[in-house]
PDB file of C-alpha atoms in Angstrom:
ATOM      1  CA  MET A   1      -2.698   6.480 -24.292  1.00  0.00           C
ATOM      2  CA  ALA A   2      -0.639   9.856 -24.668  1.00  0.00           C
ATOM      3  CA  TYR A   3      -0.202  12.280 -22.236  1.00  0.00           C
ATOM      4  CA  ASP A   4      -2.954  14.812 -23.213  1.00  0.00           C
ATOM      5  CA  ALA A   5      -1.048  17.957 -21.440  1.00  0.00           C
ATOM      6  CA  GLU A   6      -4.882  20.203 -21.677  1.00  0.00           C
ATOM      7  CA  ASP A   7      -7.079  17.850 -20.270  1.00  0.00           C
ATOM      8  CA  THR A   8      -4.807  17.705 -17.343  1.00  0.00           C
ATOM      9  CA  LYS A   9      -4.722  21.735 -17.017  1.00  0.00           C
ATOM     10  CA  ARG A  10      -8.418  21.358 -16.655  1.00  0.00           C
ATOM     11  CA  ARG A  11      -8.822  18.930 -14.609  1.00  0.00           C
ATOM     12  CA  ILE A  12      -6.228  20.963 -12.409  1.00  0.00           C
ATOM     13  CA  PHE A  13      -8.342  23.920 -12.507  1.00  0.00           C
ATOM     14  CA  ASP A  14     -11.365  22.207 -11.692  1.00  0.00           C
ATOM     15  CA  ALA A  15      -9.745  20.259  -8.490  1.00  0.00           C
ATOM     16  CA  ALA A  16      -8.604  24.062  -7.793  1.00  0.00           C
ATOM     17  CA  ALA A  17     -11.264  25.727  -8.322  1.00  0.00           C
ATOM     18  CA  ILE A  18     -12.957  23.227  -5.912  1.00  0.00           C
ATOM     19  CA  GLU A  19     -10.448  23.768  -2.953  1.00  0.00           C
ATOM     20  CA  PHE A  20     -10.383  27.492  -2.993  1.00  0.00           C
ATOM     21  CA  ALA A  21     -14.017  27.808  -2.865  1.00  0.00           C
ATOM     22  CA  GLU A  22     -13.936  25.697  -0.008  1.00  0.00           C
ATOM     23  CA  HIS A  23     -10.879  26.977   1.598  1.00  0.00           C
ATOM     24  CA  GLY A  24      -9.454  30.299   0.195  1.00  0.00           C
ATOM     25  CA  LEU A  25      -6.052  30.492  -0.898  1.00  0.00           C
ATOM     26  CA  ALA A  26      -3.931  29.936   2.489  1.00  0.00           C
ATOM     27  CA  GLY A  27      -6.378  26.714   3.317  1.00  0.00           C
ATOM     28  CA  ALA A  28      -5.757  25.262  -0.265  1.00  0.00           C
ATOM     29  CA  ARG A  29      -3.306  21.730  -0.564  1.00  0.00           C
ATOM     30  CA  VAL A  30      -1.493  21.625  -3.777  1.00  0.00           C
ATOM     31  CA  ASP A  31      -1.701  17.975  -2.285  1.00  0.00           C
ATOM     32  CA  ARG A  32      -5.283  18.109  -2.449  1.00  0.00           C
ATOM     33  CA  ILE A  33      -5.699  19.638  -5.695  1.00  0.00           C
ATOM     34  CA  ALA A  34      -3.638  17.634  -7.360  1.00  0.00           C
ATOM     35  CA  ALA A  35      -5.017  13.760  -6.009  1.00  0.00           C
ATOM     36  CA  ALA A  36      -8.434  15.442  -6.786  1.00  0.00           C
ATOM     37  CA  ALA A  37      -7.315  15.987 -10.694  1.00  0.00           C
ATOM     38  CA  LYS A  38      -5.631  12.909 -10.848  1.00  0.00           C
ATOM     39  CA  ALA A  39      -2.114  14.740 -11.441  1.00  0.00           C
ATOM     40  CA  ASN A  40       1.192  15.069  -9.523  1.00  0.00           C
ATOM     41  CA  LYS A  41       1.815  18.170  -8.231  1.00  0.00           C
ATOM     42  CA  GLN A  42       4.779  19.166 -10.659  1.00  0.00           C
ATOM     43  CA  ALA A  43       2.370  19.300 -13.185  1.00  0.00           C
ATOM     44  CA  LEU A  44       0.551  22.054 -10.851  1.00  0.00           C
ATOM     45  CA  TYR A  45       3.733  24.271 -10.981  1.00  0.00           C
ATOM     46  CA  LEU A  46       4.488  23.349 -14.375  1.00  0.00           C
ATOM     47  CA  TYR A  47       1.334  24.445 -15.899  1.00  0.00           C
ATOM     48  CA  TYR A  48       0.756  27.071 -13.109  1.00  0.00           C
ATOM     49  CA  GLY A  49       3.606  28.203 -11.651  1.00  0.00           C
ATOM     50  CA  SER A  50       2.393  28.875  -8.013  1.00  0.00           C
ATOM     51  CA  LYS A  51      -0.669  28.041  -5.468  1.00  0.00           C
ATOM     52  CA  GLU A  52      -1.458  32.031  -5.875  1.00  0.00           C
ATOM     53  CA  LYS A  53      -0.819  31.895  -9.940  1.00  0.00           C
ATOM     54  CA  LEU A  54      -3.495  29.071  -9.774  1.00  0.00           C
ATOM     55  CA  PHE A  55      -5.801  30.680  -7.341  1.00  0.00           C
ATOM     56  CA  ALA A  56      -5.639  34.459 -10.062  1.00  0.00           C
ATOM     57  CA  ALA A  57      -6.223  32.310 -12.668  1.00  0.00           C
ATOM     58  CA  ILE A  58      -9.054  30.933 -11.481  1.00  0.00           C
ATOM     59  CA  LEU A  59     -10.715  33.990 -10.119  1.00  0.00           C
ATOM     60  CA  GLY A  60      -9.862  35.738 -13.778  1.00  0.00           C
ATOM     61  CA  ALA A  61     -11.871  33.324 -15.212  1.00  0.00           C
ATOM     62  CA  LYS A  62     -14.833  32.793 -12.989  1.00  0.00           C
ATOM     63  CA  LEU A  63     -14.839  36.805 -13.210  1.00  0.00           C
ATOM     64  CA  GLU A  64     -14.843  36.626 -16.908  1.00  0.00           C
ATOM     65  CA  GLU A  65     -17.356  34.563 -17.052  1.00  0.00           C
ATOM     66  CA  VAL A  66     -19.225  36.499 -14.969  1.00  0.00           C
ATOM     67  CA  GLY A  67     -18.562  39.189 -17.041  1.00  0.00           C
ATOM     68  CA  ARG A  68     -20.016  37.521 -20.218  1.00  0.00           C
ATOM     69  CA  CYS A  69     -22.847  36.467 -18.757  1.00  0.00           C
ATOM     70  CA  VAL A  70     -23.776  39.573 -16.704  1.00  0.00           C
ATOM     71  CA  THR A  71     -25.918  41.286 -19.064  1.00  0.00           C
ATOM     72  CA  ILE A  72     -28.461  44.183 -18.029  1.00  0.00           C
ATOM     73  CA  ASP A  73     -30.592  44.978 -21.166  1.00  0.00           C
ATOM     74  CA  PRO A  74     -32.009  48.483 -20.268  1.00  0.00           C
ATOM     75  CA  ASP A  75     -35.628  47.379 -22.157  1.00  0.00           C
ATOM     76  CA  ALA A  76     -36.366  44.175 -19.550  1.00  0.00           C
ATOM     77  CA  VAL A  77     -33.985  45.454 -16.423  1.00  0.00           C
ATOM     78  CA  ALA A  78     -36.096  42.939 -14.349  1.00  0.00           C
ATOM     79  CA  GLU A  79     -35.717  40.163 -16.258  1.00  0.00           C
ATOM     80  CA  SER A  80     -31.956  40.590 -16.501  1.00  0.00           C
ATOM     81  CA  VAL A  81     -32.132  40.528 -12.935  1.00  0.00           C
ATOM     82  CA  GLY A  82     -33.775  37.559 -12.772  1.00  0.00           C
ATOM     83  CA  GLN A  83     -31.432  35.844 -15.219  1.00  0.00           C
ATOM     84  CA  ILE A  84     -28.445  37.096 -13.243  1.00  0.00           C
ATOM     85  CA  PHE A  85     -29.652  35.653  -9.777  1.00  0.00           C
ATOM     86  CA  ASP A  86     -30.561  32.985 -11.290  1.00  0.00           C
ATOM     87  CA  TRP A  87     -27.201  32.195 -12.902  1.00  0.00           C
ATOM     88  CA  TYR A  88     -25.527  33.460  -8.962  1.00  0.00           C
ATOM     89  CA  ARG A  89     -27.193  30.374  -7.251  1.00  0.00           C
ATOM     90  CA  GLU A  90     -26.002  27.953  -9.941  1.00  0.00           C
ATOM     91  CA  HIS A  91     -22.619  29.283  -9.569  1.00  0.00           C
ATOM     92  CA  PRO A  92     -21.842  29.352  -5.966  1.00  0.00           C
ATOM     93  CA  GLU A  93     -18.607  28.730  -6.082  1.00  0.00           C
ATOM     94  CA  LEU A  94     -17.644  32.244  -7.814  1.00  0.00           C
ATOM     95  CA  ILE A  95     -19.073  34.400  -4.823  1.00  0.00           C
ATOM     96  CA  ARG A  96     -16.823  31.897  -2.600  1.00  0.00           C
ATOM     97  CA  LEU A  97     -13.895  32.906  -4.673  1.00  0.00           C
ATOM     98  CA  VAL A  98     -14.286  36.676  -4.510  1.00  0.00           C
ATOM     99  CA  LEU A  99     -14.907  36.600  -0.717  1.00  0.00           C
ATOM    100  CA  TRP A 100     -11.847  34.461  -0.524  1.00  0.00           C
ATOM    101  CA  GLU A 101      -9.708  37.023  -2.486  1.00  0.00           C
ATOM    102  CA  ALA A 102     -11.648  39.832   0.066  1.00  0.00           C
ATOM    103  CA  LEU A 103      -9.942  38.738   2.805  1.00  0.00           C
ATOM    104  CA  GLU A 104      -6.696  37.089   1.446  1.00  0.00           C
ATOM    105  CA  GLY A 105      -5.590  39.427  -1.574  1.00  0.00           C
ATOM    106  CA  GLY A 106      -6.074  42.694  -2.341  1.00  0.00           C
ATOM    107  CA  GLY A 107      -3.247  44.934  -3.449  1.00  0.00           C
ATOM    108  CA  GLN A 108      -2.855  47.358  -6.200  1.00  0.00           C
ATOM    109  CA  PRO A 109      -5.136  46.988  -9.995  1.00  0.00           C
ATOM    110  CA  ASP A 110      -3.423  44.850 -12.326  1.00  0.00           C
ATOM    111  CA  ALA A 111      -3.585  44.465 -16.385  1.00  0.00           C
ATOM    112  CA  TYR A 112      -6.401  41.903 -15.519  1.00  0.00           C
ATOM    113  CA  GLU A 113      -8.497  44.158 -13.552  1.00  0.00           C
ATOM    114  CA  ARG A 114      -7.884  47.395 -16.483  1.00  0.00           C
ATOM    115  CA  GLY A 115      -9.218  44.538 -18.659  1.00  0.00           C
ATOM    116  CA  LEU A 116     -12.606  43.703 -16.210  1.00  0.00           C
ATOM    117  CA  ARG A 117     -13.093  47.469 -15.079  1.00  0.00           C
ATOM    118  CA  ASP A 118     -13.001  47.903 -19.144  1.00  0.00           C
ATOM    119  CA  GLY A 119     -15.709  45.565 -20.134  1.00  0.00           C
ATOM    120  CA  PHE A 120     -17.907  46.911 -17.152  1.00  0.00           C
ATOM    121  CA  ARG A 121     -17.319  50.270 -18.614  1.00  0.00           C
ATOM    122  CA  ALA A 122     -18.836  48.839 -21.763  1.00  0.00           C
ATOM    123  CA  LYS A 123     -21.792  47.315 -20.112  1.00  0.00           C
ATOM    124  CA  ALA A 124     -22.635  50.589 -18.608  1.00  0.00           C
ATOM    125  CA  GLY A 125     -22.643  52.642 -21.862  1.00  0.00           C
ATOM    126  CA  VAL A 126     -25.575  49.969 -23.688  1.00  0.00           C
ATOM    127  CA  LEU A 127     -27.256  50.921 -20.538  1.00  0.00           C
ATOM    128  CA  VAL A 128     -26.670  54.558 -20.621  1.00  0.00           C
ATOM    129  CA  ASP A 129     -27.826  54.584 -24.731  1.00  0.00           C
ATOM    130  CA  GLY A 130     -30.730  52.413 -24.057  1.00  0.00           C
ATOM    131  CA  GLY A 131     -31.500  56.121 -22.065  1.00  0.00           C
ATOM    132  CA  VAL A 132     -30.700  54.913 -18.205  1.00  0.00           C
ATOM    133  CA  ALA A 133     -29.742  57.802 -16.302  1.00  0.00           C
ATOM    134  CA  ARG A 134     -31.399  60.300 -19.274  1.00  0.00           C
ATOM    135  CA  HIS A 135     -32.569  62.665 -16.285  1.00  0.00           C
ATOM    136  CA  LEU A 136     -29.398  63.424 -15.293  1.00  0.00           C
ATOM    137  CA  PRO A 137     -26.910  65.649 -17.151  1.00  0.00           C
ATOM    138  CA  GLU A 138     -24.283  63.640 -20.129  1.00  0.00           C
ATOM    139  CA  GLY A 139     -21.668  63.615 -18.420  1.00  0.00           C
ATOM    140  CA  ALA A 140     -23.042  61.777 -15.175  1.00  0.00           C
ATOM    141  CA  ARG A 141     -24.742  59.194 -17.404  1.00  0.00           C
ATOM    142  CA  LEU A 142     -22.133  57.006 -17.267  1.00  0.00           C
ATOM    143  CA  ARG A 143     -21.126  57.080 -13.464  1.00  0.00           C
ATOM    144  CA  ALA A 144     -24.983  56.537 -12.427  1.00  0.00           C
ATOM    145  CA  ALA A 145     -24.981  53.189 -15.190  1.00  0.00           C
ATOM    146  CA  GLN A 146     -22.280  52.174 -13.413  1.00  0.00           C
ATOM    147  CA  ASP A 147     -23.262  52.623 -10.186  1.00  0.00           C
ATOM    148  CA  LEU A 148     -26.597  51.049 -11.545  1.00  0.00           C
ATOM    149  CA  VAL A 149     -24.629  47.894 -12.267  1.00  0.00           C
ATOM    150  CA  PHE A 150     -22.605  47.467  -9.311  1.00  0.00           C
ATOM    151  CA  THR A 151     -26.058  47.935  -6.830  1.00  0.00           C
ATOM    152  CA  ILE A 152     -28.013  45.039  -8.922  1.00  0.00           C
ATOM    153  CA  MET A 153     -24.695  42.826  -8.441  1.00  0.00           C
ATOM    154  CA  SER A 154     -24.350  43.426  -4.676  1.00  0.00           C
ATOM    155  CA  LEU A 155     -28.137  42.866  -4.837  1.00  0.00           C
ATOM    156  CA  VAL A 156     -27.912  39.457  -6.530  1.00  0.00           C
ATOM    157  CA  ALA A 157     -24.820  38.142  -4.925  1.00  0.00           C
ATOM    158  CA  TRP A 158     -25.205  39.077  -1.153  1.00  0.00           C
ATOM    159  CA  ASN A 159     -28.031  36.337  -0.981  1.00  0.00           C
ATOM    160  CA  PHE A 160     -25.915  33.999  -1.801  1.00  0.00           C
ATOM    161  CA  ALA A 161     -23.168  35.015   0.223  1.00  0.00           C
ATOM    162  CA  VAL A 162     -24.837  34.589   3.678  1.00  0.00           C
ATOM    163  CA  PRO A 163     -27.820  32.531   2.642  1.00  0.00           C
ATOM    164  CA  ARG A 164     -27.682  31.330   6.060  1.00  0.00           C
ATOM    165  CA  THR A 165     -28.583  34.922   7.532  1.00  0.00           C
ATOM    166  CA  CYS A 166     -31.124  35.473   4.922  1.00  0.00           C
ATOM    167  CA  ARG A 167     -33.334  32.654   5.959  1.00  0.00           C
ATOM    168  CA  ALA A 168     -32.978  34.201   9.273  1.00  0.00           C
ATOM    169  CA  ILE A 169     -33.955  37.795   8.211  1.00  0.00           C
ATOM    170  CA  LEU A 170     -37.006  36.463   6.144  1.00  0.00           C
ATOM    171  CA  ASP A 171     -38.100  33.920   8.684  1.00  0.00           C
ATOM    172  CA  GLU A 172     -37.897  30.759   6.285  1.00  0.00           C
ATOM    173  CA  GLU A 173     -37.446  27.390   6.896  1.00  0.00           C
ATOM    174  CA  THR A 174     -35.424  26.774   3.687  1.00  0.00           C
ATOM    175  CA  GLU A 175     -32.922  28.391   1.495  1.00  0.00           C
ATOM    176  CA  GLN A 176     -35.427  27.690  -1.716  1.00  0.00           C
ATOM    177  CA  ALA A 177     -38.396  29.714   0.049  1.00  0.00           C
ATOM    178  CA  ALA A 178     -36.223  32.798   1.575  1.00  0.00           C
ATOM    179  CA  PHE A 179     -34.259  32.529  -2.685  1.00  0.00           C
ATOM    180  CA  ALA A 180     -37.509  32.596  -3.914  1.00  0.00           C
ATOM    181  CA  ARG A 181     -38.714  35.633  -2.231  1.00  0.00           C
ATOM    182  CA  ARG A 182     -35.823  36.840  -2.654  1.00  0.00           C
ATOM    183  CA  ARG A 183     -35.070  36.649  -5.874  1.00  0.00           C
ATOM    184  CA  GLU A 184     -38.943  38.496  -6.371  1.00  0.00           C
ATOM    185  CA  THR A 185     -37.748  41.736  -4.375  1.00  0.00           C
ATOM    186  CA  VAL A 186     -34.612  41.724  -6.055  1.00  0.00           C
ATOM    187  CA  ILE A 187     -36.173  41.741  -9.658  1.00  0.00           C
ATOM    188  CA  ASP A 188     -38.483  44.912  -8.189  1.00  0.00           C
ATOM    189  CA  VAL A 189     -35.940  47.119  -6.805  1.00  0.00           C
ATOM    190  CA  ALA A 190     -34.002  46.315 -10.040  1.00  0.00           C
ATOM    191  CA  ARG A 191     -36.899  47.853 -11.557  1.00  0.00           C
ATOM    192  CA  ARG A 192     -37.566  50.950  -9.476  1.00  0.00           C
ATOM    193  CA  LEU A 193     -33.698  51.331  -9.477  1.00  0.00           C
ATOM    194  CA  ALA A 194     -33.434  51.596 -13.313  1.00  0.00           C
ATOM    195  CA  SER A 195     -36.730  54.077 -13.521  1.00  0.00           C
ATOM    196  CA  PRO A 196     -36.313  57.541 -14.699  1.00  0.00           C
ATOM    197  CA  ALA A 197     -36.267  59.632 -11.716  1.00  0.00           C
ATOM    198  CA  GLU A 198     -39.429  61.687 -11.240  1.00  0.00           C
ATOM    199  CA  PRO A 199     -38.640  65.740 -11.832  1.00  0.00           C
ATOM    200  CA  ARG A 200     -38.232  67.695  -9.066  1.00  0.00           C
ATOM    201  CA  GLU A 201     -40.326  70.624  -8.110  1.00  0.00           C
TER     202      GLU A 201
END
């Protein structure tokens, strides 16, 4: 059978995503990634350059994926937030990767982050065009919509970042019960946040 470079890259990527989500950048081991991918370490370095670059590639791909999937419909905020909640629940590795990056990474904004920023700015623009924050002066609407997007994503993501705390605070016996309760609450809060503010007297 001929060597399939793309398949090898994909297997390394998939195995590394699991390894990094479990152990972070510092704790991940190239030997374990190569073994899980059924590839040799040289292939990892050939295709990705280093463990650090591989981690960055995986995190970037996962954030691009959530950027594509996280869409808040200004006419159906509650439904959108429910879909986002379900997406995060189905992709728990993203939260772990982002938390590891926050603990071990950082640094100045790079070209990738600037591209991500542009994508989320466009999402906020859709909300503004849909009437979100229309009670504010025109110059403040985009910033308000950006705050709304980040707040909603935070309301959703924190449930999966600290599931034990979620279960304990809500006094639920199972994660399933806690998540179901939190899903309803997050949807309700998002609906309220997206509602036009009452005019002040």
